[in-house]
Tab-separated table of N, CA, C and O in Angstrom:
chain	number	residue	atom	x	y	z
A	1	UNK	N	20.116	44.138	213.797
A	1	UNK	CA	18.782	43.957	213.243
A	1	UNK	C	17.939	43.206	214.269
A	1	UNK	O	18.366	42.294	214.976
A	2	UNK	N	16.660	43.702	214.274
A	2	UNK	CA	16.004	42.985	215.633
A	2	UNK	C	15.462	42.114	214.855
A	2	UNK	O	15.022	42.370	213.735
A	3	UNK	N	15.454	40.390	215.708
A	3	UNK	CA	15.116	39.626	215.180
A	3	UNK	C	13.991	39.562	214.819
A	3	UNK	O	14.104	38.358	214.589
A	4	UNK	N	12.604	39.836	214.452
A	4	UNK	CA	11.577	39.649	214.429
A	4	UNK	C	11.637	40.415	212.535
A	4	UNK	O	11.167	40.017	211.469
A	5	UNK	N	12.578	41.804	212.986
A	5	UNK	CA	12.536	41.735	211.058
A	5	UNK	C	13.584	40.952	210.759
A	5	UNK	O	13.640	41.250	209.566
A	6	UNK	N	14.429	40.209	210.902
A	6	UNK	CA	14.912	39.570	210.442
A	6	UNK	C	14.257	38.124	210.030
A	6	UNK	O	14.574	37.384	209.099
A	7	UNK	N	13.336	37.977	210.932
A	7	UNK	CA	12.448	36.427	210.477
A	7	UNK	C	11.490	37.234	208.969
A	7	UNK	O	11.213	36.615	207.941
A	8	UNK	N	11.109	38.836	209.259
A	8	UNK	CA	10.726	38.739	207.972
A	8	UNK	C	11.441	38.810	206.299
A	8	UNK	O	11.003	38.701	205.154
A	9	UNK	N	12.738	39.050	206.924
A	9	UNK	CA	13.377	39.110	205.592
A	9	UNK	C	13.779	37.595	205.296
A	9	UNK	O	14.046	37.179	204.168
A	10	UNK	N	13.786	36.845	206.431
A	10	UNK	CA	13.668	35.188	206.142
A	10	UNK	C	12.706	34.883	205.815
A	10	UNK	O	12.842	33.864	206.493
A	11	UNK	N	11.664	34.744	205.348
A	11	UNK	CA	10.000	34.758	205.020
A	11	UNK	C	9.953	35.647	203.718
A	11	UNK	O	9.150	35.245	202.876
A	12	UNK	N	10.467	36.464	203.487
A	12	UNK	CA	10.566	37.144	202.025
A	12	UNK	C	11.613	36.575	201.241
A	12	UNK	O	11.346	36.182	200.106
A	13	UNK	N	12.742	36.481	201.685
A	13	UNK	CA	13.707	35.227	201.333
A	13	UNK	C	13.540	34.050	200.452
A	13	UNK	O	13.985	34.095	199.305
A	14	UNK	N	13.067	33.230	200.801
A	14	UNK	CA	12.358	31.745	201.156
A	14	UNK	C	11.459	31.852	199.968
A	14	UNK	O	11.505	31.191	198.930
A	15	UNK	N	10.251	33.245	200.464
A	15	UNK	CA	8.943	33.154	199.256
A	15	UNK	C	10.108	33.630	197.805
A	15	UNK	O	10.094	32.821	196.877
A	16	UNK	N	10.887	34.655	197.670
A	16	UNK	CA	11.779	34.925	196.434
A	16	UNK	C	12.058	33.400	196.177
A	16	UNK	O	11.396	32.871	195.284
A	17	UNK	N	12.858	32.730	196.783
A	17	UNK	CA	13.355	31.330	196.198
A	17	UNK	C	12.290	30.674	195.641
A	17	UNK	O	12.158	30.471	194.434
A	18	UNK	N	11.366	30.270	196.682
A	18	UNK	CA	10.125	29.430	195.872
A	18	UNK	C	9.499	29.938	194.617
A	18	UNK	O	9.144	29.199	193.699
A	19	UNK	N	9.353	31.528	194.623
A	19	UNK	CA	8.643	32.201	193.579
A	19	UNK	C	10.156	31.998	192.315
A	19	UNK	O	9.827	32.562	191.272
A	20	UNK	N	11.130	31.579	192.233
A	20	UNK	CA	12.080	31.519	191.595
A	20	UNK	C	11.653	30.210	190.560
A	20	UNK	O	11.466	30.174	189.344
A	21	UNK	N	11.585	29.053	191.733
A	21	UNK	CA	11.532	27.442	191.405
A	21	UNK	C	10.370	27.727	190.372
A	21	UNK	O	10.319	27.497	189.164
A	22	UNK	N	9.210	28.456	191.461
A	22	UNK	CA	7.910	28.069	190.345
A	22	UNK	C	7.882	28.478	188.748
A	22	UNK	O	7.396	27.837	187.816
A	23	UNK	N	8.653	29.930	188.729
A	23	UNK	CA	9.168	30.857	187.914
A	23	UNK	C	9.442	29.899	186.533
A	23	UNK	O	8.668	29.749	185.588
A	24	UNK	N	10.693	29.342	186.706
A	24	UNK	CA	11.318	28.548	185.831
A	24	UNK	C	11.045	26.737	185.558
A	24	UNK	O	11.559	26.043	184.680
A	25	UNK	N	10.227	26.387	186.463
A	25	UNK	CA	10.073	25.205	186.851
A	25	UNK	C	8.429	24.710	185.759
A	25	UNK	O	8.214	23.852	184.902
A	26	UNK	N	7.605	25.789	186.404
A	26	UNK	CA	6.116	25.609	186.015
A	26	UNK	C	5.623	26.970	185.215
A	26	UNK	O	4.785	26.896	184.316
A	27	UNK	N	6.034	27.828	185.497
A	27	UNK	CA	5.886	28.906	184.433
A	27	UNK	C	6.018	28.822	182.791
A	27	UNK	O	5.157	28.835	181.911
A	28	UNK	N	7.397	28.733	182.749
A	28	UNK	CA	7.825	28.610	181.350
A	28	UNK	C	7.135	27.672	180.523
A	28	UNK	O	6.628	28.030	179.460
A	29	UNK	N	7.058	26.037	181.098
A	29	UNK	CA	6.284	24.830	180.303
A	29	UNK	C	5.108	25.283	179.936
A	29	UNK	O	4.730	25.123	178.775
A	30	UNK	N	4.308	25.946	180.903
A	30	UNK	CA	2.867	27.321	180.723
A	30	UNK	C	3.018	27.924	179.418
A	30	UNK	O	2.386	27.558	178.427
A	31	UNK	N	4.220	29.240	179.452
A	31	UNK	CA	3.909	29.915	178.741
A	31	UNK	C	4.412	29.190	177.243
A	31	UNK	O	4.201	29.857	176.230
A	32	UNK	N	5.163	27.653	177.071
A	32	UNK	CA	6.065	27.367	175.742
A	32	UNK	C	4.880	26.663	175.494
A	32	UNK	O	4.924	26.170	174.367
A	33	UNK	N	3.752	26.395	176.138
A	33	UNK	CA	2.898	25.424	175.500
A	33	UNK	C	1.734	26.739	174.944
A	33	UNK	O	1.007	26.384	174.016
A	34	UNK	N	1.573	27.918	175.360
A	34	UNK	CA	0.747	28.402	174.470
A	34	UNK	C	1.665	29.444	173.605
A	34	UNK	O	1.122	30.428	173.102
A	35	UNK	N	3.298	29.172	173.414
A	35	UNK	CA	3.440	30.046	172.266
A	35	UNK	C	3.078	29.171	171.087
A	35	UNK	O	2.695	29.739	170.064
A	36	UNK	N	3.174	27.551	171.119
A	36	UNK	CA	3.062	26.785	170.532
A	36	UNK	C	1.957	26.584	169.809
A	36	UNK	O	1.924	26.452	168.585
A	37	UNK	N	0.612	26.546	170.902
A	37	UNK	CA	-0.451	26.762	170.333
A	37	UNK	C	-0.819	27.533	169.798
A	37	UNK	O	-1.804	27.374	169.077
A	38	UNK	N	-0.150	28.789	169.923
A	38	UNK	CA	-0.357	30.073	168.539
A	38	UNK	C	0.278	29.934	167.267
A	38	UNK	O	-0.060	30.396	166.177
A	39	UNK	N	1.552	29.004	167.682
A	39	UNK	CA	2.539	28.919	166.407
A	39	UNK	C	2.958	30.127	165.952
A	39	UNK	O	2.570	30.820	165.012
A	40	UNK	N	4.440	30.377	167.364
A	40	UNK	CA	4.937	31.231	167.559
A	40	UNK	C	6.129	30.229	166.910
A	40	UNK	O	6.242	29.032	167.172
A	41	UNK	N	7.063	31.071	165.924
A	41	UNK	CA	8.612	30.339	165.363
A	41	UNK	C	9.268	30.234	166.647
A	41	UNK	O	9.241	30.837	167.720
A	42	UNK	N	9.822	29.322	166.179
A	42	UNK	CA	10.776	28.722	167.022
A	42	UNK	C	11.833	29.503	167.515
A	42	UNK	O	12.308	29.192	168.607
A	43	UNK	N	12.241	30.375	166.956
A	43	UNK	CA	13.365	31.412	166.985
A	43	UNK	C	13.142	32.468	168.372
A	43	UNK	O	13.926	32.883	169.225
A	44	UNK	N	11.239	32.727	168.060
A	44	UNK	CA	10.997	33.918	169.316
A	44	UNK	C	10.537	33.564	170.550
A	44	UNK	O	10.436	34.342	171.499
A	45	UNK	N	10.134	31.908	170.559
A	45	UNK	CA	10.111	31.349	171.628
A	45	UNK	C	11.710	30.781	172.360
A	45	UNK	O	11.937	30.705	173.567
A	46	UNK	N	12.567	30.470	171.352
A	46	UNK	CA	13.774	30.634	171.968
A	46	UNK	C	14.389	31.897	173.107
A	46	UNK	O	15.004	31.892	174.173
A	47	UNK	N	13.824	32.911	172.190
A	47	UNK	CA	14.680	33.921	172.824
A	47	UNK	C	13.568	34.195	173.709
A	47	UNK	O	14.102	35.133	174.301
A	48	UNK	N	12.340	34.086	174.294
A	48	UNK	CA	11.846	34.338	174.859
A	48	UNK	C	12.303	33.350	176.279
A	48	UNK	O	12.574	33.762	177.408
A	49	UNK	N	12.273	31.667	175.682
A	49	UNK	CA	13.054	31.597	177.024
A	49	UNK	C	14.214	31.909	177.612
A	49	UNK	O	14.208	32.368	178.754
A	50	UNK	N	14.952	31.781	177.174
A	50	UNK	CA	16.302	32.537	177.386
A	50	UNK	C	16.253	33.801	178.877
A	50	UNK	O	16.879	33.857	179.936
A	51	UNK	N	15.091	34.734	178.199
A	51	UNK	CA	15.142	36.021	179.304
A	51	UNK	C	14.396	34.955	180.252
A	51	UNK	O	14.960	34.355	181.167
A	52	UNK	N	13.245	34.833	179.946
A	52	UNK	CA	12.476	33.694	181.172
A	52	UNK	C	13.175	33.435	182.161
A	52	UNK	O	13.029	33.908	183.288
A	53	UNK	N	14.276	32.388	181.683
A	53	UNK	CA	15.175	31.263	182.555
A	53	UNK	C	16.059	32.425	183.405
A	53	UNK	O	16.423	32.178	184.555
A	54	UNK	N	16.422	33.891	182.663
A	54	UNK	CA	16.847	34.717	183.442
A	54	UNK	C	16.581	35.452	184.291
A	54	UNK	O	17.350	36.110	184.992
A	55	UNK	N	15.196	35.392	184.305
A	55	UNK	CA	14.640	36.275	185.326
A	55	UNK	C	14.305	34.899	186.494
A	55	UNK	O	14.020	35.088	187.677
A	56	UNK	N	14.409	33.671	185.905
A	56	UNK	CA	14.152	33.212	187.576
A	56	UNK	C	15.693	32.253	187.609
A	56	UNK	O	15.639	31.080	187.980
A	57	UNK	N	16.860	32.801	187.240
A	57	UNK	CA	17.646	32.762	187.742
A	57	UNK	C	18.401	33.819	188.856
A	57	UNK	O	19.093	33.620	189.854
A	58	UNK	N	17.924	35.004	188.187
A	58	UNK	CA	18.041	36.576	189.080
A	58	UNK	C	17.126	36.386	190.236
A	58	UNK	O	17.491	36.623	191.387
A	59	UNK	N	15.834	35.921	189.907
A	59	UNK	CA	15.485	35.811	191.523
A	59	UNK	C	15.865	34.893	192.278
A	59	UNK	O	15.790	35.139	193.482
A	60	UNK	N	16.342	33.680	191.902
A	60	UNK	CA	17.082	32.693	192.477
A	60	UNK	C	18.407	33.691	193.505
A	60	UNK	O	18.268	33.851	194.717
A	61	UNK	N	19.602	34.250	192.722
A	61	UNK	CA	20.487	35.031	193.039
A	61	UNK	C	20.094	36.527	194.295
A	61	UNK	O	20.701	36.996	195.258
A	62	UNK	N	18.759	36.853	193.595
A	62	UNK	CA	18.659	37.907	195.009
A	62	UNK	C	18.024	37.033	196.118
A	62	UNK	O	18.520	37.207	197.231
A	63	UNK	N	17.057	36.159	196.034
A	63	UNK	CA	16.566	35.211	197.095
A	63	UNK	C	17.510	34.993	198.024
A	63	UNK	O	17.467	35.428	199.174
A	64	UNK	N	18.741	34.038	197.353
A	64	UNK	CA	20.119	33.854	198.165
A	64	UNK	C	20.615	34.847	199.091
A	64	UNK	O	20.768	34.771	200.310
A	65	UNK	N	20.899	36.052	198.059
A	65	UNK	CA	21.881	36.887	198.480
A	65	UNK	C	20.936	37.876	200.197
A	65	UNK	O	21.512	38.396	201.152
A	66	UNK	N	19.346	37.765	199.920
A	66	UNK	CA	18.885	38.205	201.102
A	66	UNK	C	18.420	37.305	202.052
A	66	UNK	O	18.009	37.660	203.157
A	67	UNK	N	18.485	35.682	201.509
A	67	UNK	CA	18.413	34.664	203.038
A	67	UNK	C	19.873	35.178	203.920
A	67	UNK	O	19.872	35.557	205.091
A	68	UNK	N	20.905	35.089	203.150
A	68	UNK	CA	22.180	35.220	203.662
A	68	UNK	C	22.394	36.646	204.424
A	68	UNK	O	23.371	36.760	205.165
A	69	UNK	N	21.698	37.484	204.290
A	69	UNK	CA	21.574	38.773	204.497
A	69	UNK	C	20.695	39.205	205.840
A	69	UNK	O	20.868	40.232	206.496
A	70	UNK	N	19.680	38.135	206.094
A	70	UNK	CA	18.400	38.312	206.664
A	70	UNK	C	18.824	37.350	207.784
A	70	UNK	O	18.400	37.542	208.924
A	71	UNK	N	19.679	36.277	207.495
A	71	UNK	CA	20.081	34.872	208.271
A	71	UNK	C	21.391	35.853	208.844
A	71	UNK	O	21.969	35.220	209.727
A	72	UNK	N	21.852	36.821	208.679
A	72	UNK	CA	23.126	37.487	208.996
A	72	UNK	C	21.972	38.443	210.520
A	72	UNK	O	21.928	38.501	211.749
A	73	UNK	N	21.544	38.773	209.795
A	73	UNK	CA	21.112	40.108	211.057
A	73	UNK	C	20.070	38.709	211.886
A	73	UNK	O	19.265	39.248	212.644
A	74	UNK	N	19.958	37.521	211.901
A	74	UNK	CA	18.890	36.892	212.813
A	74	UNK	C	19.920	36.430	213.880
A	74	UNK	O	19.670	36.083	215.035
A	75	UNK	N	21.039	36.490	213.308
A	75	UNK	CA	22.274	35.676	214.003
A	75	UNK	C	22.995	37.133	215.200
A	75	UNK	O	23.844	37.072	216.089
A	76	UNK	N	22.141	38.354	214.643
A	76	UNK	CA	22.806	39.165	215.486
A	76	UNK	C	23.794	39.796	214.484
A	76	UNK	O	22.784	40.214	213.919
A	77	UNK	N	24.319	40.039	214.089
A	77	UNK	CA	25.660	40.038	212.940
A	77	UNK	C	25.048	41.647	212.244
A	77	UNK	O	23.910	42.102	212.132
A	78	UNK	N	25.913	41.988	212.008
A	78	UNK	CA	25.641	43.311	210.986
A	78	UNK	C	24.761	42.875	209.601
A	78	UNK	O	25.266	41.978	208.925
A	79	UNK	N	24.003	43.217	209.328
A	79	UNK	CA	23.658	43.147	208.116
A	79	UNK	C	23.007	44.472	207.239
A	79	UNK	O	22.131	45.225	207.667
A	80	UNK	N	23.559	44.539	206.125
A	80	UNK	CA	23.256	45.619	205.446
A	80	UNK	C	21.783	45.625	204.682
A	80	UNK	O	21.416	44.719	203.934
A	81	UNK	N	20.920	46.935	205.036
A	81	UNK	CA	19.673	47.197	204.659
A	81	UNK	C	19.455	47.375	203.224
A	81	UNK	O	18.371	47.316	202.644
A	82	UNK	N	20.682	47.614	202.682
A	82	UNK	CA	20.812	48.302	201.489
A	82	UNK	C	20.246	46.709	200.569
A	82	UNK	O	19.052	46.427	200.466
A	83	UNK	N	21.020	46.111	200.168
A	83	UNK	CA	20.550	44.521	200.097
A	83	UNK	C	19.130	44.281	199.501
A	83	UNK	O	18.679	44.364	198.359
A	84	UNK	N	18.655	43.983	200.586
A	84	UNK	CA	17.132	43.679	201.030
A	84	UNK	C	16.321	44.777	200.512
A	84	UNK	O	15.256	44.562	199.933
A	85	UNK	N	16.738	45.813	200.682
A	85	UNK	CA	15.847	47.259	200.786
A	85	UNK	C	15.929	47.236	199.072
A	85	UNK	O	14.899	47.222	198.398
A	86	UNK	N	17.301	47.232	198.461
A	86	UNK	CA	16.999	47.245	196.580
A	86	UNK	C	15.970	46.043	196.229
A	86	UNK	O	14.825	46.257	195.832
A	87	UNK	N	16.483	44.838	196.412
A	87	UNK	CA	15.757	43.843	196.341
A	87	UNK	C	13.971	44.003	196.708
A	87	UNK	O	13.120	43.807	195.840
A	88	UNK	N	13.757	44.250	197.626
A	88	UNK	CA	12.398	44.394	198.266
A	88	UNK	C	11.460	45.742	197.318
A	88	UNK	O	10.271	45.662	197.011
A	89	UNK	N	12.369	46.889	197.011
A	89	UNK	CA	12.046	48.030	196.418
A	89	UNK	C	11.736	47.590	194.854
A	89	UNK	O	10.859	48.259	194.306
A	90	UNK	N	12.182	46.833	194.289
A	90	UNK	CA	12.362	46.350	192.811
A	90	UNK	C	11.286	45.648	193.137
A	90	UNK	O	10.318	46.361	192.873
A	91	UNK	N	10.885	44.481	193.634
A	91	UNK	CA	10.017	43.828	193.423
A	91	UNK	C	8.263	44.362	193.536
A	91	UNK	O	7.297	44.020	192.854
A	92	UNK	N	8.363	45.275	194.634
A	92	UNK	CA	7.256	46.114	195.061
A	92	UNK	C	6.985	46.764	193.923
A	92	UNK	O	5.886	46.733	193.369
A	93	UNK	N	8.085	47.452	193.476
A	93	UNK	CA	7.464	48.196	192.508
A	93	UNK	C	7.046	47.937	190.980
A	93	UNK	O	6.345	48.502	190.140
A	94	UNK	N	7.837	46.799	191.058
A	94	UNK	CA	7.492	45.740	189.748
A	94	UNK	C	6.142	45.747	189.758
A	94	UNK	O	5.442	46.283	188.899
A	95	UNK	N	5.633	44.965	191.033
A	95	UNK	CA	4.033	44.812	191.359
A	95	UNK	C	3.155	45.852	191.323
A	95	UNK	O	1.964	45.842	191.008
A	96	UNK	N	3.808	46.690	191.651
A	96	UNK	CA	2.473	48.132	191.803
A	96	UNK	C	2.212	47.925	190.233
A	96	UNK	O	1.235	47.330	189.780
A	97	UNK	N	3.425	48.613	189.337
A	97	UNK	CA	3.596	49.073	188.599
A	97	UNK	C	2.917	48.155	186.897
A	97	UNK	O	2.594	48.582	185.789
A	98	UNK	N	2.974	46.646	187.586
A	98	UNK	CA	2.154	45.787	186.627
A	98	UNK	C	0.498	45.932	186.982
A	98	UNK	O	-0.288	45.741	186.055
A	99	UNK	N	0.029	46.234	188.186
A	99	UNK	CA	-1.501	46.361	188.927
A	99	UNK	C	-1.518	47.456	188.048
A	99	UNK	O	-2.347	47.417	187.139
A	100	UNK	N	-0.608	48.636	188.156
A	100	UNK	CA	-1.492	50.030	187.337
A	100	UNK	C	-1.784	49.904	185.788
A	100	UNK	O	-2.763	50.304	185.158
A	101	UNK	N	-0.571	49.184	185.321
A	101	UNK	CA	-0.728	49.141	183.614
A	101	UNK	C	-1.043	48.249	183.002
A	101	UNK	O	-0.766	48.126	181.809
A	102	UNK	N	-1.894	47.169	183.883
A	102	UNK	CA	-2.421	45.762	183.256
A	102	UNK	C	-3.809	45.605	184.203
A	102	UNK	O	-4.914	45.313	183.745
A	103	UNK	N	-3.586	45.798	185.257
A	103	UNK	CA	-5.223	45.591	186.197
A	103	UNK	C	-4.756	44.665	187.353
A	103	UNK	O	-3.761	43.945	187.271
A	104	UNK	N	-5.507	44.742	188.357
A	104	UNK	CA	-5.568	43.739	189.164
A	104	UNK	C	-4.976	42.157	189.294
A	104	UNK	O	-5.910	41.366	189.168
A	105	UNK	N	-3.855	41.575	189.483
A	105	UNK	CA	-4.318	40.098	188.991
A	105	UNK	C	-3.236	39.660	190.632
A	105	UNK	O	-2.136	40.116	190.943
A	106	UNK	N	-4.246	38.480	191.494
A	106	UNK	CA	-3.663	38.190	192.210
A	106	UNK	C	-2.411	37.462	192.108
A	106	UNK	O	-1.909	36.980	193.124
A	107	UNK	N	-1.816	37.329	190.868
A	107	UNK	CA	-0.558	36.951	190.698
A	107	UNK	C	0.329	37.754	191.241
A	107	UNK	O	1.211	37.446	192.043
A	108	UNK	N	0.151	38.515	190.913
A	108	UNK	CA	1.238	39.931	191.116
A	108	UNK	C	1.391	40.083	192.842
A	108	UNK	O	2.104	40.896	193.429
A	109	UNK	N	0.424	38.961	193.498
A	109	UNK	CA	1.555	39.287	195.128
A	109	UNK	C	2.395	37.798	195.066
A	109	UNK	O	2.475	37.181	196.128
A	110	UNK	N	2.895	37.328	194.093
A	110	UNK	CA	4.216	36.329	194.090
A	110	UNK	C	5.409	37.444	193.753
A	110	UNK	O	6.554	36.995	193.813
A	111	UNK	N	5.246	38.984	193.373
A	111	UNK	CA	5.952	39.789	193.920
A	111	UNK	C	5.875	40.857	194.899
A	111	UNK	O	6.986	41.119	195.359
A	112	UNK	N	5.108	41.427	195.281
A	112	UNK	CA	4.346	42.412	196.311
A	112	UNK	C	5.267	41.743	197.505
A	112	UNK	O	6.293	42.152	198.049
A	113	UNK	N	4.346	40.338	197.721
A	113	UNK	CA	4.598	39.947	199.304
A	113	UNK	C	5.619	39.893	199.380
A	113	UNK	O	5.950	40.735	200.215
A	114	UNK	N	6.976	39.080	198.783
A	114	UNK	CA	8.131	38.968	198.970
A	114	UNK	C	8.847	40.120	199.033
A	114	UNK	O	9.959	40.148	199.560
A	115	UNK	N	8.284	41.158	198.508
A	115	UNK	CA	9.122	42.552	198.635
A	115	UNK	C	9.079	43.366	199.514
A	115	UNK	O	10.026	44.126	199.718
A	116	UNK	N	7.738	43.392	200.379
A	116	UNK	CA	7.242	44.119	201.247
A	116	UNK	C	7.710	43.373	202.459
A	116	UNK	O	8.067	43.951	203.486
A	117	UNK	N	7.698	42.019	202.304
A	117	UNK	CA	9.015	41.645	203.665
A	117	UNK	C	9.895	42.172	203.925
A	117	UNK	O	10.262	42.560	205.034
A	118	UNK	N	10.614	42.319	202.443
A	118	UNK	CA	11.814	42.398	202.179
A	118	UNK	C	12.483	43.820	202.393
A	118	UNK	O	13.669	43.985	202.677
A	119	UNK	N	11.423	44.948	202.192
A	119	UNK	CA	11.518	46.534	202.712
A	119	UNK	C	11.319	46.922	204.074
A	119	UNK	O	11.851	47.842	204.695
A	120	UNK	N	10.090	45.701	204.608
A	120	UNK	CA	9.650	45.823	205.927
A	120	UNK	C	11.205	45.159	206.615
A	120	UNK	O	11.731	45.867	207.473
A	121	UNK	N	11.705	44.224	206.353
A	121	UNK	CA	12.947	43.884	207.227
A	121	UNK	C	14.158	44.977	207.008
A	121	UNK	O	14.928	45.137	207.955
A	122	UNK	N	14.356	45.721	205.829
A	122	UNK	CA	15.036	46.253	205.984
A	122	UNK	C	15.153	47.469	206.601
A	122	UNK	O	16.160	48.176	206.635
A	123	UNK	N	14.150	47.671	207.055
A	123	UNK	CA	13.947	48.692	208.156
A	123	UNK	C	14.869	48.814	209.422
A	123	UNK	O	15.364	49.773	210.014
A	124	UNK	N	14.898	47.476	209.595
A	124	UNK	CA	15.671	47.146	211.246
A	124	UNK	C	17.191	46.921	210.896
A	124	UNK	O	17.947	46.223	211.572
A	125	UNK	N	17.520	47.561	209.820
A	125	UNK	CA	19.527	47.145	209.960
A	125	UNK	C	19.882	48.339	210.561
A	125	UNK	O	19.220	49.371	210.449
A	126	UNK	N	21.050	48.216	211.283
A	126	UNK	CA	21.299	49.282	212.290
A	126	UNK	C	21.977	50.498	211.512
A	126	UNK	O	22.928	50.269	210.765
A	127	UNK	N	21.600	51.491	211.648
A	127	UNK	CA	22.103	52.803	211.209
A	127	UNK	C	23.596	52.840	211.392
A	127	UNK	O	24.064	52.282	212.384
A	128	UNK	N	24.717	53.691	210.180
A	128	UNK	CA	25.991	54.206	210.722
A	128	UNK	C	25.990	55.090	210.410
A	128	UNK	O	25.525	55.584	209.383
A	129	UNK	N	26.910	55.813	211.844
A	129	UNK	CA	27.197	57.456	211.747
A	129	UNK	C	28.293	57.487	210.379
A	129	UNK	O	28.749	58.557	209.978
């Protein structure tokens, strides 16, 4: 992997982790304080966090799994495109796919950018016959 995509799958990396922290960290207190203010039961704000805490535990887990991936091909080392390239492909298209069926909202590049690193680096893992 030539290093230069590999600094970007370190840079898509990094933003997945942070977009993880913020995810579960500052998100959720967000969204539990206005199920509250609607006086949403307790039951569907439960289960609502529940998936919450899971989805920025999953990005926590792919964040990892493509620093380690991205930190593999910067080191020179084989690293597999496949990885990065699902990871990067899921998130992109998460983003398109919330822009087409909700509108515009610059939120939606706390997934775009990290993914489009993350496809753009996986470009450079070396092909096998």
């Amino acid at each position: 992997m030539k290093r230069s995509l590999a600094a970007l799958g370190l840079v898509g990396a990094v933003l997945l982790l942070a977009d993880s922290a913020a995810h579960s960290l500052l998100g959720w207190p967000a969204m539990q304080a206005k199920l509250q203010a609607a006086n949403a039961p307790a039951d569907l704000q439960q289960g609502l966090a529940m998936g919450w805490h899971f989805g920025g535990l999953a990005m926590l887990v792919f964040g990892l799994l493509c620093l380690q991936t991205a930190w593999a091909g910067w080191r020179g080392r084989h690293a597999s495109a496949l990885l990065m390239g699902v990871v990067g492909l899921a998130m992109t298209g998460f983003g398109v796919g919330s822009a087409v069926l909700t509108g515009w909202d610059p939120f939606l590049l706390v997934f775009l950018l990290p993914g489009v690193l993350l496809l753009i680096s996986a470009t450079g893992a070396p092909k096998r016959d």
